[in-house]
Structure formats: C-alpha cells, structure tokens
XYZ file of C-alpha atoms in Angstrom:
669
model
C 0.100 -0.077 -0.038
C 2.943 2.565 0.679
C 3.788 2.098 -2.867
C 0.465 3.488 -4.298
C -0.031 7.135 -5.267
C -3.024 8.804 -3.522
C -5.748 8.017 -6.061
C -4.768 4.606 -6.342
C -4.801 4.110 -2.485
C -8.240 5.814 -2.233
C -9.574 3.423 -4.906
C -8.291 0.583 -2.941
C -9.671 1.508 0.535
C -13.017 2.803 -0.612
C -15.998 0.960 0.761
C -19.767 1.986 1.375
C -20.687 2.996 -2.086
C -20.414 1.782 -5.656
C -17.066 3.106 -7.143
C -15.869 3.716 -10.736
C -12.137 3.759 -11.136
C -11.358 5.818 -14.463
C -7.883 4.386 -15.247
C -6.053 6.164 -18.250
C -3.881 4.110 -20.303
C -0.470 2.554 -18.067
C -2.154 4.115 -15.042
C -1.769 0.758 -12.992
C -5.609 -0.285 -12.916
C -5.069 -3.989 -12.781
C -2.579 -3.338 -9.651
C -5.589 -1.607 -8.158
C -7.730 -4.292 -8.317
C -5.251 -6.847 -7.018
C -4.397 -4.613 -4.267
C -8.036 -4.145 -3.470
C -8.743 -7.893 -3.327
C -5.716 -8.202 -1.170
C -6.520 -5.487 1.311
C -10.071 -7.022 1.640
C -8.709 -10.388 2.718
C -5.933 -9.162 4.800
C -7.214 -5.699 6.164
C -10.783 -6.333 6.326
C -11.203 -10.045 7.036
C -13.206 -10.844 4.158
C -13.519 -14.511 2.902
C -12.099 -14.986 -0.521
C -15.073 -16.915 -1.439
C -17.087 -13.606 -0.978
C -14.991 -11.883 -3.583
C -15.413 -12.162 -7.378
C -13.408 -10.279 -9.991
C -14.396 -10.177 -13.712
C -12.419 -9.204 -16.669
C -12.455 -9.982 -20.548
C -9.891 -12.211 -21.333
C -8.343 -15.597 -20.138
C -5.091 -13.969 -20.269
C -6.089 -11.072 -18.200
C -7.492 -13.513 -15.615
C -4.420 -15.619 -15.431
C -2.238 -12.495 -14.883
C -4.453 -11.199 -12.116
C -4.459 -14.730 -10.255
C -0.555 -14.979 -10.621
C -0.537 -11.185 -9.081
C -2.550 -12.214 -6.299
C -0.575 -15.277 -5.320
C 2.638 -13.192 -5.421
C 1.029 -10.580 -3.223
C -0.264 -12.921 -0.601
C 1.867 -15.492 -0.749
C 1.313 -19.385 -0.523
C 0.480 -19.515 3.117
C -2.654 -17.280 2.194
C -5.698 -19.222 1.860
C -7.392 -18.043 -1.379
C -9.927 -21.007 -1.627
C -13.235 -19.737 -3.125
C -11.708 -16.518 -4.748
C -13.406 -16.373 -8.101
C -11.155 -14.392 -10.873
C -12.561 -15.031 -14.246
C -13.921 -13.671 -17.566
C -17.789 -12.624 -17.938
C -18.241 -15.889 -19.996
C -16.517 -18.288 -17.459
C -18.817 -16.618 -14.792
C -22.021 -17.173 -17.097
C -20.856 -20.617 -17.496
C -20.702 -21.430 -13.640
C -24.119 -19.933 -13.304
C -25.619 -22.000 -16.169
C -24.369 -25.217 -14.680
C -25.917 -24.367 -11.544
C -29.407 -23.279 -13.006
C -29.344 -25.260 -16.143
C -32.906 -26.982 -15.557
C -34.629 -23.463 -14.990
C -33.608 -22.610 -18.340
C -34.836 -25.613 -19.997
C -31.583 -27.184 -20.446
C -30.285 -30.593 -19.181
C -27.014 -31.307 -17.074
C -23.925 -31.799 -19.624
C -24.897 -29.112 -22.122
C -22.604 -28.047 -24.484
C -21.316 -24.874 -25.952
C -21.706 -24.684 -29.733
C -18.164 -24.020 -31.511
C -18.531 -20.480 -32.569
C -17.116 -21.303 -36.163
C -20.190 -23.995 -36.346
C -22.914 -21.016 -35.817
C -23.146 -20.444 -39.415
C -23.598 -23.884 -40.344
C -26.522 -24.248 -38.145
C -27.961 -20.847 -39.426
C -27.445 -22.211 -42.760
C -29.911 -25.297 -41.967
C -32.209 -23.058 -40.101
C -32.432 -20.520 -43.228
C -32.201 -23.616 -45.511
C -29.736 -21.540 -47.358
C -26.580 -22.705 -49.243
C -23.749 -21.734 -47.076
C -21.495 -21.060 -50.087
C -23.885 -18.958 -52.538
C -25.877 -17.350 -49.430
C -22.853 -16.664 -47.250
C -23.363 -13.115 -46.937
C -27.047 -13.671 -45.708
C -25.940 -16.232 -43.151
C -23.305 -13.931 -41.886
C -25.786 -10.776 -41.574
C -28.100 -13.038 -39.807
C -25.630 -14.460 -37.676
C -24.188 -11.004 -36.721
C -28.027 -9.748 -35.954
C -28.755 -12.569 -33.584
C -25.569 -11.867 -31.891
C -26.231 -8.393 -31.600
C -29.635 -8.811 -30.206
C -28.409 -11.094 -27.578
C -25.710 -8.572 -26.675
C -28.449 -6.079 -26.232
C -30.277 -8.649 -24.205
C -33.116 -8.931 -26.405
C -35.342 -12.057 -26.301
C -36.765 -13.632 -29.352
C -40.100 -11.935 -28.984
C -38.440 -8.635 -28.372
C -36.380 -9.030 -31.768
C -39.380 -10.017 -33.568
C -41.170 -6.892 -32.384
C -38.471 -4.670 -33.206
C -37.279 -6.278 -36.741
C -38.511 -3.721 -39.434
C -36.373 -4.140 -42.553
C -36.386 -7.600 -44.604
C -32.971 -8.615 -43.361
C -34.064 -7.906 -39.641
C -37.316 -9.760 -40.040
C -35.453 -12.847 -41.745
C -33.179 -12.927 -38.828
C -35.755 -12.337 -36.231
C -37.497 -15.702 -37.587
C -34.183 -17.522 -37.703
C -33.343 -16.479 -34.132
C -36.416 -18.126 -32.980
C -35.605 -21.352 -35.025
C -32.174 -21.353 -33.998
C -32.787 -20.853 -30.199
C -35.295 -24.153 -30.790
C -32.508 -25.922 -32.216
C -29.856 -25.061 -29.627
C -32.296 -26.318 -26.938
C -33.082 -29.462 -28.812
C -29.395 -30.114 -29.094
C -28.719 -29.379 -25.270
C -26.599 -26.527 -26.046
C -25.781 -22.879 -25.814
C -23.436 -20.515 -27.982
C -20.961 -17.946 -26.288
C -23.346 -15.108 -26.457
C -25.937 -17.278 -24.056
C -23.163 -17.293 -21.526
C -23.830 -13.924 -20.667
C -27.637 -13.624 -22.072
C -29.184 -16.519 -20.629
C -28.082 -15.721 -16.859
C -29.260 -12.063 -17.267
C -32.785 -13.671 -18.448
C -32.553 -16.061 -15.762
C -31.983 -13.174 -13.038
C -34.639 -10.988 -14.517
C -37.480 -13.819 -14.484
C -36.527 -15.218 -11.393
C -35.621 -12.735 -8.942
C -34.964 -15.148 -6.096
C -32.178 -16.813 -7.916
C -30.733 -13.226 -8.607
C -30.940 -12.369 -4.765
C -29.068 -15.520 -3.925
C -25.949 -14.679 -6.399
C -26.023 -11.222 -4.771
C -25.601 -12.872 -1.253
C -22.996 -15.216 -2.859
C -20.893 -12.393 -4.501
C -20.686 -9.882 -1.751
C -17.619 -7.991 -3.323
C -17.613 -7.679 -7.340
C -14.771 -6.148 -9.130
C -14.939 -5.716 -12.648
C -12.053 -4.830 -15.129
C -12.065 -3.029 -18.716
C -15.714 -1.818 -18.041
C -15.608 0.336 -21.218
C -15.886 -2.918 -23.021
C -19.038 -4.112 -21.861
C -21.956 -4.560 -23.928
C -25.714 -4.084 -22.849
C -25.967 -7.962 -21.592
C -23.115 -7.688 -19.310
C -23.804 -4.169 -18.119
C -27.255 -5.739 -16.964
C -25.543 -8.802 -15.559
C -23.196 -6.789 -13.533
C -26.111 -4.606 -12.200
C -28.046 -7.656 -11.220
C -25.126 -9.090 -9.359
C -24.181 -5.753 -7.654
C -27.816 -5.241 -6.205
C -27.698 -1.862 -4.198
C -23.948 -1.742 -5.684
C -22.380 -0.761 -1.980
C -19.681 -3.415 -2.901
C -19.220 -2.676 -6.425
C -15.970 -1.645 -7.836
C -15.631 -1.102 -11.895
C -12.362 -0.017 -13.487
C -12.392 1.355 -17.226
C -11.429 4.152 -19.589
C -13.860 5.243 -22.180
C -10.885 6.718 -24.213
C -10.025 3.040 -24.826
C -13.168 1.730 -25.866
C -12.597 0.136 -29.348
C -14.945 -2.814 -29.551
C -18.101 -1.382 -30.790
C -18.127 -3.707 -33.482
C -18.843 -6.546 -30.905
C -21.253 -4.577 -29.121
C -19.091 -2.676 -26.397
C -21.020 0.527 -25.269
C -18.594 2.989 -23.617
C -21.588 4.866 -22.250
C -22.365 2.185 -19.597
C -19.600 4.169 -17.904
C -21.815 7.096 -17.812
C -24.853 5.102 -16.956
C -23.338 3.809 -13.844
C -24.166 7.308 -12.404
C -27.756 7.098 -13.407
C -28.518 3.704 -11.923
C -26.247 4.278 -8.914
C -26.892 7.788 -7.879
C -24.260 7.457 -4.807
C -21.497 6.281 -7.400
C -17.957 7.689 -6.124
C -15.638 8.463 -8.881
C -11.751 8.165 -8.763
C -9.577 8.943 -11.570
C -6.013 7.511 -12.137
C -4.011 9.866 -14.399
C -0.437 9.220 -13.508
C 1.128 6.871 -16.028
C 3.896 4.720 -15.447
C 4.530 3.500 -19.055
C 5.201 6.391 -21.350
C 7.529 9.678 -21.724
C 5.447 13.051 -21.248
C 5.978 13.796 -24.941
C 3.837 10.661 -26.029
C 1.398 11.453 -23.368
C 1.003 14.776 -24.495
C 0.433 13.769 -27.978
C -2.083 11.099 -26.796
C -4.252 13.970 -24.605
C -4.243 16.123 -27.791
C -5.640 13.465 -30.048
C -8.264 12.227 -27.610
C -9.252 15.773 -26.675
C -10.938 15.945 -30.079
C -13.605 13.537 -29.088
C -16.767 14.295 -26.863
C -16.124 12.577 -23.565
C -18.174 11.630 -20.439
C -15.299 12.366 -18.219
C -12.257 14.356 -18.591
C -8.914 13.257 -17.511
C -5.414 14.175 -18.725
C -2.519 11.516 -18.375
C 0.979 12.685 -17.155
C 4.209 10.965 -16.355
C 7.338 11.807 -14.509
C 9.473 9.626 -16.809
C 11.005 12.687 -18.666
C 9.921 14.619 -21.752
C 11.196 11.682 -24.161
C 12.154 11.766 -27.933
C 10.370 13.567 -30.546
C 7.485 12.030 -32.571
C 8.719 11.042 -35.994
C 6.035 11.368 -38.809
C 7.552 9.577 -41.948
C 5.856 9.815 -45.632
C 6.833 7.023 -48.062
C 6.029 6.853 -51.900
C 4.115 3.575 -51.574
C 3.517 0.683 -48.973
C 6.692 -0.990 -50.045
C 8.882 1.923 -49.174
C 6.807 2.493 -46.095
C 7.591 -1.073 -44.923
C 11.255 -0.429 -46.004
C 11.635 2.683 -43.978
C 9.857 1.145 -40.494
C 12.439 -1.797 -40.919
C 15.513 0.444 -41.588
C 14.403 2.593 -38.579
C 14.459 -0.599 -36.323
C 17.747 -1.754 -37.635
C 19.202 1.705 -37.176
C 18.093 2.113 -33.665
C 19.401 -1.508 -32.949
C 22.840 -0.719 -34.212
C 23.074 2.382 -32.336
C 21.571 1.304 -28.877
C 21.899 -2.591 -28.923
C 18.003 -3.013 -28.450
C 16.592 -6.355 -28.638
C 14.248 -7.291 -31.477
C 11.364 -7.716 -28.887
C 11.784 -3.980 -27.900
C 9.974 -3.104 -31.312
C 6.520 -3.271 -32.273
C 4.897 -2.364 -35.541
C 1.001 -1.850 -35.563
C -1.535 -1.439 -38.120
C -5.024 -1.116 -38.566
C -5.576 -4.198 -40.770
C -4.118 -7.708 -41.153
C -3.422 -7.177 -44.811
C -0.981 -4.202 -44.047
C 1.367 -7.057 -42.575
C 2.530 -8.472 -46.055
C 4.628 -5.989 -46.997
C 6.476 -5.776 -43.761
C 6.830 -9.490 -43.260
C 8.538 -9.429 -46.879
C 11.058 -6.722 -45.730
C 11.870 -8.404 -42.183
C 12.443 -11.511 -43.940
C 14.780 -9.881 -46.571
C 16.835 -8.361 -43.422
C 16.783 -11.328 -41.814
C 15.229 -9.952 -38.546
C 12.749 -12.421 -36.532
C 9.511 -11.323 -36.225
C 6.009 -13.016 -34.956
C 2.591 -11.978 -35.958
C 0.068 -11.954 -32.852
C -3.240 -13.511 -33.989
C -3.697 -15.754 -36.781
C -5.492 -19.335 -36.876
C -6.664 -20.847 -33.806
C -4.972 -24.202 -33.008
C -8.707 -25.607 -33.017
C -9.310 -24.419 -36.238
C -7.297 -27.450 -37.537
C -9.071 -30.315 -39.177
C -8.040 -33.048 -37.119
C -8.390 -30.966 -33.908
C -12.175 -30.266 -34.798
C -12.810 -33.776 -35.734
C -11.387 -34.817 -32.212
C -13.309 -31.970 -30.513
C -16.485 -33.093 -32.201
C -16.145 -36.688 -30.977
C -15.513 -35.572 -27.454
C -18.788 -33.004 -27.812
C -20.794 -35.943 -29.035
C -19.394 -38.075 -26.018
C -20.284 -35.610 -23.519
C -23.551 -34.317 -25.277
C -25.037 -37.103 -27.254
C -27.779 -34.152 -28.401
C -25.130 -32.111 -30.390
C -26.371 -32.899 -33.757
C -23.570 -30.511 -35.401
C -21.085 -32.440 -33.764
C -22.765 -35.866 -34.976
C -22.812 -34.597 -38.785
C -19.099 -33.699 -38.517
C -17.757 -37.039 -37.472
C -20.370 -39.554 -38.791
C -18.390 -40.333 -41.868
C -14.868 -39.328 -40.085
C -13.444 -42.126 -40.656
C -15.668 -42.979 -43.496
C -18.710 -45.368 -42.550
C -20.545 -45.424 -45.899
C -23.388 -42.869 -44.667
C -24.559 -40.946 -47.511
C -26.673 -37.547 -47.577
C -29.804 -39.600 -48.260
C -29.310 -41.737 -45.075
C -28.787 -38.614 -43.216
C -31.913 -36.900 -44.459
C -33.938 -40.031 -43.752
C -32.027 -39.946 -40.156
C -32.735 -36.391 -39.363
C -36.335 -36.852 -40.456
C -37.061 -39.799 -37.871
C -34.924 -37.741 -35.197
C -37.115 -34.743 -35.847
C -40.404 -36.842 -35.761
C -39.432 -38.324 -32.459
C -38.255 -34.837 -31.178
C -34.948 -35.886 -30.169
C -31.331 -35.840 -31.452
C -29.996 -37.734 -34.223
C -27.434 -39.817 -31.891
C -30.273 -40.698 -29.660
C -32.130 -42.003 -33.030
C -29.505 -44.479 -33.856
C -31.286 -46.966 -31.305
C -34.914 -46.499 -32.809
C -36.200 -49.847 -34.246
C -37.635 -47.833 -37.209
C -34.153 -47.006 -38.321
C -34.167 -50.546 -40.014
C -37.124 -49.563 -41.972
C -36.155 -46.575 -43.479
C -32.477 -47.347 -44.347
C -30.762 -50.026 -46.350
C -29.292 -52.526 -43.948
C -25.703 -51.982 -44.323
C -26.115 -48.330 -43.332
C -28.353 -49.266 -40.472
C -25.729 -51.755 -39.241
C -23.255 -49.127 -39.471
C -24.984 -46.486 -37.631
C -26.033 -49.009 -34.944
C -22.454 -50.197 -34.640
C -21.266 -46.474 -34.280
C -24.157 -45.895 -31.753
C -23.256 -48.911 -29.669
C -19.399 -48.259 -29.691
C -20.222 -44.272 -28.545
C -22.671 -45.212 -26.102
C -20.211 -47.513 -24.419
C -17.407 -44.710 -24.395
C -20.065 -42.118 -23.186
C -20.552 -44.003 -19.947
C -16.601 -43.866 -19.293
C -16.846 -40.368 -19.830
C -18.948 -39.756 -17.053
C -17.758 -42.567 -14.560
C -14.195 -43.111 -15.466
C -10.837 -41.483 -15.703
C -11.423 -38.749 -18.282
C -8.127 -39.304 -20.175
C -8.309 -42.991 -20.491
C -11.573 -42.334 -22.005
C -10.230 -39.989 -24.524
C -7.449 -42.579 -25.621
C -9.985 -45.395 -25.704
C -11.954 -43.197 -28.162
C -9.011 -42.569 -30.511
C -8.224 -46.189 -30.646
C -11.650 -47.424 -31.048
C -12.314 -45.168 -34.001
C -8.759 -45.676 -35.480
C -8.140 -42.072 -36.154
C -4.382 -42.418 -36.493
C -4.753 -45.236 -38.846
C -7.581 -42.957 -40.867
C -5.310 -39.920 -41.087
C -2.456 -42.074 -42.595
C -4.890 -43.421 -45.022
C -6.153 -39.877 -46.110
C -2.880 -38.251 -45.999
C 0.709 -38.328 -47.218
C 2.766 -39.492 -44.353
C 4.646 -36.757 -43.135
C 1.117 -34.597 -42.874
C -0.361 -37.553 -41.112
C 2.473 -37.528 -38.609
C 2.065 -33.694 -37.895
C -1.690 -33.805 -37.615
C -1.481 -36.892 -35.299
C 1.064 -34.621 -33.460
C -1.374 -32.180 -32.855
C -4.043 -34.593 -31.682
C -1.430 -36.020 -28.895
C -0.943 -32.141 -28.146
C -4.742 -31.690 -27.524
C -4.776 -34.965 -25.322
C -1.772 -33.416 -23.281
C -3.822 -30.310 -22.770
C -6.705 -32.182 -21.523
C -4.397 -34.287 -19.239
C -2.659 -30.911 -17.971
C -6.327 -29.270 -17.278
C -7.239 -32.509 -15.279
C -4.092 -32.206 -13.271
C -4.456 -28.869 -12.584
C -8.108 -28.847 -11.350
C -8.747 -28.347 -7.613
C -11.318 -30.950 -7.782
C -12.284 -33.865 -9.812
C -13.356 -33.121 -13.490
C -15.424 -35.482 -15.705
C -14.688 -35.503 -19.535
C -17.845 -33.477 -20.310
C -16.423 -30.677 -17.862
C -12.978 -30.805 -19.129
C -14.195 -30.741 -22.886
C -16.534 -27.624 -21.966
C -13.859 -25.620 -20.401
C -11.473 -26.223 -23.338
C -13.958 -25.264 -25.853
C -14.883 -22.001 -23.700
C -11.053 -21.273 -23.397
C -10.480 -21.733 -26.949
C -13.670 -19.369 -27.851
C -12.078 -16.835 -25.597
C -8.390 -17.150 -26.682
C -8.635 -17.967 -30.390
C -4.967 -18.552 -30.567
C -2.060 -20.438 -28.702
C 0.100 -18.541 -26.570
C 3.097 -17.063 -28.455
C 6.499 -18.259 -27.480
C 8.519 -15.823 -25.500
C 11.171 -15.344 -28.038
C 13.341 -12.137 -29.100
C 11.342 -11.104 -31.964
C 9.869 -7.846 -33.726
C 6.179 -7.795 -32.710
C 3.717 -7.482 -35.773
C 0.195 -6.956 -34.660
C -3.242 -5.085 -35.245
C -4.027 -1.988 -33.200
C -6.721 -3.922 -31.522
C -4.658 -6.952 -30.855
C -2.134 -4.318 -29.043
C -4.502 -3.115 -26.416
C -3.285 -3.862 -22.932
C 0.541 -4.150 -24.132
C 3.335 -1.922 -24.209
C 6.811 -1.804 -26.020
C 9.635 0.432 -25.729
C 9.808 1.428 -29.360
C 6.431 1.466 -31.660
C 5.576 2.216 -35.114
C 2.445 2.788 -36.501
C 1.908 2.413 -40.246
C -0.726 3.155 -42.684
C -1.792 6.560 -40.824
C -3.909 7.745 -43.839
C -7.549 8.373 -44.411
C -9.584 5.346 -45.345
C -7.243 3.174 -43.182
C -7.024 4.935 -40.073
C -9.461 6.248 -39.985
C -11.241 3.394 -41.614
C -13.388 4.306 -44.666
C -16.220 2.168 -43.130
C -16.194 3.805 -39.916
C -16.119 7.403 -41.519
C -19.173 6.319 -43.816
C -20.968 5.130 -40.712
C -20.098 8.153 -38.672
C -17.864 6.272 -36.246
C -14.842 8.059 -36.474
C -14.647 8.746 -32.884
C -13.959 4.857 -32.285
C -11.109 5.144 -34.752
C -9.653 7.992 -33.014
C -9.760 6.036 -29.482
C -7.984 3.277 -31.570
C -5.243 5.559 -32.550
C -5.022 6.684 -29.156
C -4.602 3.303 -27.787
C -1.772 2.725 -30.339
C -0.045 6.021 -29.170
C -0.216 4.774 -25.421
C 1.360 1.454 -25.991
C 5.007 3.356 -26.799
C 7.213 3.770 -23.922
C 10.312 5.581 -25.069
C 9.822 6.377 -29.103
C 6.831 6.664 -31.330
C 7.125 6.491 -35.115
C 4.075 6.925 -37.333
C 4.110 6.588 -41.234
C 1.851 6.850 -44.091
C 2.034 6.111 -47.865
C 1.145 8.670 -50.839
C 0.076 6.002 -53.071
C -1.159 2.646 -52.041
C -2.426 -0.498 -54.219
C -5.934 -1.455 -53.726
C -7.628 -3.976 -55.773
C -4.702 -4.083 -58.303
C -4.560 -0.036 -58.752
C -2.283 2.205 -57.201
C -4.209 5.266 -55.787
C -3.308 8.508 -53.988
C -3.439 8.413 -50.182
C -3.950 11.328 -47.787
C -2.280 11.642 -44.429
C -4.867 10.833 -41.789
C -6.962 13.592 -40.029
C -5.207 12.283 -36.913
C -1.737 13.418 -37.695
C -3.084 17.146 -37.854
C -4.431 16.616 -34.168
C -0.942 16.223 -32.589
C 0.994 18.924 -31.065
C 3.113 20.459 -33.675
C 6.071 21.151 -31.247
C 6.380 17.595 -30.353
C 6.422 16.094 -33.836
C 9.015 15.749 -36.446
C 7.906 15.522 -40.053
C 10.495 13.838 -42.459
C 10.747 13.808 -45.953
C 11.152 10.823 -47.967
C 15.032 11.795 -48.845
C 15.716 13.627 -45.526
C 18.082 11.229 -44.134
C 21.306 12.408 -43.203
C 24.666 10.872 -44.947
C 25.303 9.574 -41.076
C 21.793 8.145 -40.862
C 22.089 6.316 -44.137
C 25.325 4.812 -43.207
C 23.810 3.689 -40.115
C 21.313 2.008 -42.002
C 23.991 0.363 -44.110
C 25.965 -0.747 -41.343
C 23.170 -2.237 -39.574
C 22.007 -4.392 -42.767
C 25.710 -5.694 -42.967
C 25.830 -6.699 -39.104
C 22.649 -8.454 -39.975
C 24.087 -10.340 -42.946
C 27.115 -10.896 -40.635
C 25.195 -12.296 -37.921
C 23.278 -14.681 -40.038
C 26.537 -16.163 -41.830
C 27.887 -16.582 -38.010
C 24.780 -18.634 -36.932
C 25.243 -20.760 -40.093
C-alpha cells in the first residue's frame, strides 16, 4: 500500500458505495484491483469466497491470479476466490441453473465456427452462395443477444427485411440449440441475465454469494454484460468497476463506453476516482495522446501525465508507396538496434488491418530479422482438432447434432446424404437428437441394411464410451475413443505420411492439454466438464500463446490493447485506413480516434508514425492522404521527415546495420 499513489490508495480503500475507477492507459489499473482484493482479505477479514473479479480475457484473468498469489504468498488461503472472464462466470451460473433454463446437465457450448452451419440449416440456405445472408443473420442474432433482447423482442423490433428474416431465424436457432442441449458464446451472458430477470429469488441468492464484485475493462461491456453486473451488484455498495472510455475500441462486438456514464444514473451515490499518472510512457508521448483524444466528446475529462522525462520527438514519415513504407520502418528498427543494441522484442509495428502486414513481413525476412505476428489461426481451427473435438462434444452431449454430422463419416462409414436426411427426419419425428435415434427400431425400416447396421454399430460404440466419459478416468476415455475409431490409421489413409504424422502430433497435444487441465483442477473433473472448459477457453483465446522469444512484434491496433513496447511504429496512418473508410461512412470516427489513442499509448520511449502517398488497392495504385489524426498532434512535439531527408550519417548507419544483420546470419550458419 505504501507504494500506491494517492488516487490508487483511495480506490483500494473505498467501501460503502459503488466505485468507478477511471484508469487511463498505463496508470496501474490491474494493480488497483489486485491490491483491493488483497486489502479486503488481509485488512478487512473478507473471505476469498465472497469476492469475484471479472475481466474479458483468459490472459488477463491468469495474470490477475498470478499477481494475487505473489502478493499474498502461498500461506494465504485463497480457496473460493473467483477471478474469471464474464463468459466463465456465466458458464458457472448456467451449470448450477441449467434446469431453470430448460437445459439438461452436461449441455455443451456450440463451436463459434459452427454457428453459421447451424444458421444455414435454419435458413435452408446454401452456405456458399448465401454466405453474406447467413453472416448478416448471425451478426443480427449476436447483436440482439448482446443487447439482451429475447426472441419475442427481436420479432417486435425487426423492421427491414433482413431483420425480419434474422428474427425468424433467431426463433428457430434457439429451438435448435435447446433441442441439442447446447448454448452459444453469447448465451453465456444473455441466459444468466434473462434468468435473473425472470426469477428474482435466484438473482438474490447470487447477490448474497458475491458480496464484493470487481470488474475490469468496464468500457468494453455490452448491454447484456452491464445488465448482468447490475443484477449481481444489487444496491452496488460493494461494486468496483475499472475502465477508460478513451480506450473503448470494440463497438463492432457490442461494447458500449456509455455504460460508464450510465452507472451514475443507476447508482446515484457513485463515487468516481481518476487514475491519471502514467507509469509507462514519456511525457511527450502522453501529451500527443491527450491532444488527439481531446477531439472526441467524452463523458469524463482526464489528462495523463508522467514523471518519466520529456522523451524523444515523435517522428512522422511519408513514403511513396507501401513497399517503401515497410522499408523505412524496418530500416528504422535496424538503425536503432545498431546504435543502442536494443532487442528485437523491444519493437512493435502496429497497423489497422491484417493485410498491411504482408509488405512488412517481406522486408523483415529480406533483412533476416525475426518477427512474430500476433493473432492468426487458432489451434482449434485445424481439421484434425475439430474432428476430435466433435467426437468429444458428442461423447459428452449426445444431443449435439452439429458434432454428430461432422464425425459420422470421419473415418468413412458409408453414410450418404440420403441416409442422413432420413435419419434427421426420424429424429425430428421423435423430437430428439440424431444420435439418440440410432437406437430406434424404425431405423432398419427406412434405411438399407448396411447403413442401418453401420449407424447402430457407431451408436453402440459411442454409447459405451459415453458411460466411461462420466464415470471413468477422462484421459483414459479419450485415448480409448481415439483407438476405437482408429483415428491415427485414418489419418495415414487420407494424408501423406509426413502430414499424417504432423496432424497426429497435434491430436496428442490436445490430449496432453486435457491431461494438464485435469491435473491442475482443484477438484475432480469429468470428461464433459473438461471438454466444456476447453471449448470455452478456445472461444475466448482463439489462439495459442506465443513463444517468449526475441522477435519484432507485428499486430493490429486492436490486438495491441493492454500491451506496451519501448519502441512503437504505427504504419498506414492514412485516410480510409486510420480512420477506416467504413467507420467514417458510418459516422464512427470517434472510435477510430480512440484506436489511434490506444496505439500511441502502447509506446514507452519512442513513437514513429508513417503513411504512404500511394497504395495499391484492388490491383490499382491510388493516391492517399495523411490521416486527419496527424494534424491533431501537438506541432511542437512532432518531426515530419521527407522521404529523402536521411542525413549521410543516418544512411551510413542503416547500411552498417544491414551488414551487421547479414554477418550475424552467416555466423549462425
């Protein structure tokens, strides 16, 4: 506590009324939350079981738990403390109240990548030729759930033809999920909120259970998440929320920064504390950030400041085209490394859209500079992993028709489209899932003998494994499943040997992950519980953790939120890129400005901005204009560099750095 500044200490020790902590970039907001939890436990004798801290990502939740363990030490009993994402908390609520929502125990989370498949079936639309329609409907339904709107409310407010189509599909989609004993990712917030609204006594039991509620990144909450927080908080006396409306950059997925302002309406006795001292960046970088964001209308005024020194001038570099822009960014990194012996990992190149990374990658490879791109395909997007996960989903939830359809012919069992249509018709007639229908005596009447026997054998095999999934060792069951379906053998029959070996290695990695999760669990876990947690974690992370190696960091501005780097380059600071053309047309340039602000405040010691005078779009070279945001920077703190303005000394440094890079490469060889 002695190392906290005055506003941080006030936030930690505040009790008795709801508290909003307006935490600017780099102001130590996560530390305030962890210190408050520690203070409640150590100084106010609050049981850890009475405290729940909620954030948005698994990574943030893990970091918070690690900090608490370091802060409190191994001797401190943290049994019962909840530090989780919104979705994990929602899953916990649904597990305990599945029956109240018409679900059965063992319900599963539908793979987010399979939502469009289900909607294609619901709309009876070809998923290829009607892709745009299916995606529009998926976005509408997700948007309604994020707003907390039920099917009946969506039907009531649907006005245009697409909305009416989506509202009808919403109704059928929810019926499908219920029939499959499944929920989607949005339901993990939407359904608990609906439950608390319709059954106040259950809501009250959770208010008593969560006596102290702390919420991080509050500016990123959507309407349903805000409603859930409000329901759990009750009178709000023990509610602490931390956020920064200047860093709200997720409107495209439903975030509503105005939720910070609405707090004062719902909780009139709200106390507001501002954290404005930045512990990350130089004063010059913060001055630039303050100047830019001041052009947005804001609910709360705040101005970041730092005592880390004035800092380097902010450089703005024009380039004739995107190739030269990439060249100047990479040569700037090389020049700095040559002079200061800095590490590759000290540098980040940020951009608005993923396609901008291509020229940067080409130039970094040419210069033999190691780099990593944050983001990319999820481990769980790989075909072999989706196959095995579909088996596990069906094993743990036999009503999951989407999983059934994925693996019924993986490996091949000779079940054609006609047989599946007849099976689906019988399942609909019986009002049950397709897997349950495999044991129906009528199956032999509607299918040819060979197909009926094949399906029945599959049903018997999976039925025996399903019992082991609930009663036996979960990892033994997974291994038995892979052996029973001869998945490794099938890989070698359908792929080249090297590819089959690689894919099988991925499958074994998945089993290792399940085994590790089983070992780390504080209580015994059944296979259904392990599988559900794995699906949820993937849905939230959507990528493997990057290796901690010395590489230049390439990432989008969205992906950079929450991170910091000594030296930051932001490329493509042009009209129609940053701000993005679509955002400007939709009148949301304020969010684009917040995104630029986030990029600026990632930099600790130096910041370089660049733009191209011409850029290829759809094969044609078009003229580009510098972003309006560049004109909002304080003129006295920026230095505009002409393309040919490198001094002879700077050119010589770049050449030396290039030679040093080649020499280092040869030495490694």
